[in-house]
XYZ file of C-alpha atoms in Angstrom:
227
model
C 116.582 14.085 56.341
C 116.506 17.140 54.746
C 117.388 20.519 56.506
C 114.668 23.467 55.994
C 117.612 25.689 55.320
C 118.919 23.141 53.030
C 115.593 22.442 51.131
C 114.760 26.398 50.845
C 118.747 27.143 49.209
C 117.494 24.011 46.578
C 114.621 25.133 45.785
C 115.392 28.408 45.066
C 118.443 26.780 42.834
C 116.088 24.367 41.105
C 114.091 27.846 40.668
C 116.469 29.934 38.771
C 118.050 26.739 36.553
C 114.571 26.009 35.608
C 114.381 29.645 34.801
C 117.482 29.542 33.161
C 116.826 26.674 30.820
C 113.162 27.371 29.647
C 114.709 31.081 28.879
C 117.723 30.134 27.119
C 117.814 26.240 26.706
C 121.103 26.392 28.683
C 122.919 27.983 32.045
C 121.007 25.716 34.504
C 123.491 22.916 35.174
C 126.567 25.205 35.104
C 124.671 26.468 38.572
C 123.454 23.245 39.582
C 127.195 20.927 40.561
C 128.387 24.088 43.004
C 124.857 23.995 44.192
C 125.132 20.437 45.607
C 128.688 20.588 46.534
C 128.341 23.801 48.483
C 125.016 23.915 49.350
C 123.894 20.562 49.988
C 127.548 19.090 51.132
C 128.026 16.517 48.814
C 131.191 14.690 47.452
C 131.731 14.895 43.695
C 130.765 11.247 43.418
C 127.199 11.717 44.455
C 126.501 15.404 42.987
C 127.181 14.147 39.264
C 124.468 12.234 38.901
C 122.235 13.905 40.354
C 123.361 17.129 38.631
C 122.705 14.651 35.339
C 119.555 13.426 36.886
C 118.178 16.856 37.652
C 119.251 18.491 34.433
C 117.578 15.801 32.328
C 114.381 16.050 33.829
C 113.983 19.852 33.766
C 115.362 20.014 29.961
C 112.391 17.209 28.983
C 110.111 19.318 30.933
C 110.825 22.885 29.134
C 111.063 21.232 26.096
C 107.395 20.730 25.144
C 106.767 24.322 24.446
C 109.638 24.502 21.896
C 108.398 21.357 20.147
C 104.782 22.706 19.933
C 106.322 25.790 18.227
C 108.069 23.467 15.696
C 111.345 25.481 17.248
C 113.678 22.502 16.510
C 116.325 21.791 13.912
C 116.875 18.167 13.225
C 120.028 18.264 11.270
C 122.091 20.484 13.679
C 120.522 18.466 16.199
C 122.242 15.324 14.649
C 125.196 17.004 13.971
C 126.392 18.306 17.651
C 124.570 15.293 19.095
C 125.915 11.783 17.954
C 129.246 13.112 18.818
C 128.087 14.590 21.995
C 126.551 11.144 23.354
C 129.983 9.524 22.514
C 131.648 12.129 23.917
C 129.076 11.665 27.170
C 130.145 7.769 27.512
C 133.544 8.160 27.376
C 134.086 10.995 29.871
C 131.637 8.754 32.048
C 133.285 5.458 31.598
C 136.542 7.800 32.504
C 134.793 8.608 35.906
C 133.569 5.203 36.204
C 137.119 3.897 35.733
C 138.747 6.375 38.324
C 141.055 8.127 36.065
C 139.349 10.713 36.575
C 139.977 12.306 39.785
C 138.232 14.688 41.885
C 140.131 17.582 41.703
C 140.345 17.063 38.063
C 136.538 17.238 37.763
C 135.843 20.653 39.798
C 138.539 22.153 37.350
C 137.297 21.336 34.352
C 133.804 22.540 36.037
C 135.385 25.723 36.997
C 136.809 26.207 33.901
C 133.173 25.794 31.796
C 131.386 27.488 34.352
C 133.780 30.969 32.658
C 133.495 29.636 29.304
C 129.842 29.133 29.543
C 129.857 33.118 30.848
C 131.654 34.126 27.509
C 129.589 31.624 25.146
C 126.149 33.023 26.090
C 127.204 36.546 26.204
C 128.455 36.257 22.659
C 125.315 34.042 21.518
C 123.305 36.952 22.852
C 125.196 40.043 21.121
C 125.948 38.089 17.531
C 123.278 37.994 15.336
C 122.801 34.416 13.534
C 124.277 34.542 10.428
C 126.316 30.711 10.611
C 129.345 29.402 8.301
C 127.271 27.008 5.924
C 128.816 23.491 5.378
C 131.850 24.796 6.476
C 131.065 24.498 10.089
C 129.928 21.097 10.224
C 133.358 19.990 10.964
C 133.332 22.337 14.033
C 129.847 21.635 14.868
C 130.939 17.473 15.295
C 134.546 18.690 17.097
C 132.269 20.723 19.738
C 129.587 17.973 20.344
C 132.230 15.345 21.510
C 133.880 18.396 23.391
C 130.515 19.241 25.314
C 129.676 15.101 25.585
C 133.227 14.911 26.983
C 132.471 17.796 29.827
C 129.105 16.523 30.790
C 130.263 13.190 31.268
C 133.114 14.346 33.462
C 131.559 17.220 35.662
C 127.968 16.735 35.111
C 126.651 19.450 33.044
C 124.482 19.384 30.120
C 126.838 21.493 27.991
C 123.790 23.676 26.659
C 126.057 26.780 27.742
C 127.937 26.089 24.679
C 125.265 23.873 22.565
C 123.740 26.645 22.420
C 126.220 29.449 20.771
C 127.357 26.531 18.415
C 123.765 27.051 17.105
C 123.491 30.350 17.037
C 127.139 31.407 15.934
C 128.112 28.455 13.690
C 124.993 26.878 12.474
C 123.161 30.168 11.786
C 120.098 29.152 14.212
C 117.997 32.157 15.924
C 117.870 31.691 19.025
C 114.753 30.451 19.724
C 115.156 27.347 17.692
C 118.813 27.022 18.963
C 117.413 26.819 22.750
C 114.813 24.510 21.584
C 117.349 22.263 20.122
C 119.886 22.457 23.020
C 117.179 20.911 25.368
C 116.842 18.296 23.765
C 120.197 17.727 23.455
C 120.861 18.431 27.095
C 118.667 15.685 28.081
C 119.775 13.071 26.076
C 123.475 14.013 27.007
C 122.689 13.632 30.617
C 121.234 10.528 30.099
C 123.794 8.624 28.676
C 126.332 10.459 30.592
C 124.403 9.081 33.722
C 124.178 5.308 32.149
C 127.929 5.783 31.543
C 128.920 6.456 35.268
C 127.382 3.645 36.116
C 126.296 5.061 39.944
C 123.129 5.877 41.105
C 122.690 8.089 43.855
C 120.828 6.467 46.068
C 121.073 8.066 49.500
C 120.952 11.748 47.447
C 117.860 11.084 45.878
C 115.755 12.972 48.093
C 117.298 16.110 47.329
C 115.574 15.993 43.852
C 112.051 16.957 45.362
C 113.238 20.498 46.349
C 115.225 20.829 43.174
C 112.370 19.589 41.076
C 109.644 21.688 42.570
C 111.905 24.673 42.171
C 112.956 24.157 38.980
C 108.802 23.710 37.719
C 108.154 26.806 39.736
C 111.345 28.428 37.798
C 110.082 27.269 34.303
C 106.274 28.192 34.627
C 107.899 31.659 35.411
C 108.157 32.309 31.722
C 104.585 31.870 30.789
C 105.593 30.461 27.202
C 107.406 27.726 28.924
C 104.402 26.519 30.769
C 101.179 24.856 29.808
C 97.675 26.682 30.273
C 95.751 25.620 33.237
């Protein structure tokens, strides 16, 4: 059973990473593992796949919008994501496996949760202007690197999808968010298939997280449809 206290600190999470992601296409699961270790109590083991869980369902969710808009790139998309989802099994099946500890995985959470500060700062103050051809090399490095992090601590990586796509690929922004939701979703999913655990006894924690993160999302009245 749920606390009230607990269920009002989720929802108001779920609010501002749904927020977060229909805005920007990225921030929302950096917010979401402390969230459910602090807030809710639970051990690493549990909060990862929910994180996963909840992150894939509120990226599918903002996504529509962008895809209505025709604000995706397919080729970028292919680029940072077939490396990603390998990159998302293997740090999973490294969880799964227990090498992998605990400790390990809130430090390389801590660690993108500052990165992910200085990525979308710089995403935000650059304007697009991308390396050409020459980044696709560094476009396939990054996508195993942010498959590799959201199969260990949970995140969809859109903190750094997304500057990859502004800053290397040349994408505005727009498109660039569109793009990373996608992204993030898939990620998440194999990440979760990877890890092998489903959390079970958790799972009712996603109702305040869920309805939080739709209120979050129909904040920004583009994300949302008309009633």
């Amino acid at each position: 059973m749920i606390s009230l206290s607990a269920a009002v600190l989720l929802g108001l999470g779920g609010g501002l990473i749904g927020f977060l992601l229909s805005v920007l296409g990225a921030g929302g699961s950096i917010l979401l593992l402390p969230l459910l270790v602090t807030g809710a109590a639970l051990p690493t083991r549990e909060a990862v796949p929910l994180s996963l869980i909840v992150v894939m369902i509120l990226a599918l969710a903002n996504l529509g919008p962008y895809l209505r808009r025709g604000q995706f790139a397919p080729r970028q998309a292919l680029l940072l994501g077939l490396p990603a989802l390998a990159g998302s099994w293997i740090g999973g099946s490294w969880v799964k496996a227990g090498l992998i500890p605990e400790a390990v995985q809130l430090s390389v959470f801590a660690i993108a949760a500052v990165l992910a500060s200085w990525l979308l700062l710089r995403s935000q103050a650059q304007p697009h202007r991308g390396r050409g051809p020459a980044a696709e090399p560094l476009l396939l490095l990054q996508g195993l690197l942010i498959g590799l992090l959201t199969g260990i601590a949970g995140v969809g990586g859109g903190f750094a999808i997304v500057p990859a796509l502004v800053l290397l690929a040349g994408l505005p922004m727009a498109l660039a968010s569109g793009t990373s939701l996608l992204l993030i979703a898939v990620n998440a999913l194999v990440a979760l298939a990877a890890l092998g655990h489903w959390p079970q006894a958790s799972l009712p924690l996603l109702i305040p997280l869920l309805l939080g993160g739709g209120s979050g999302g129909c904040g920004r009245s583009t994300a949302c449809p008309p009633i």
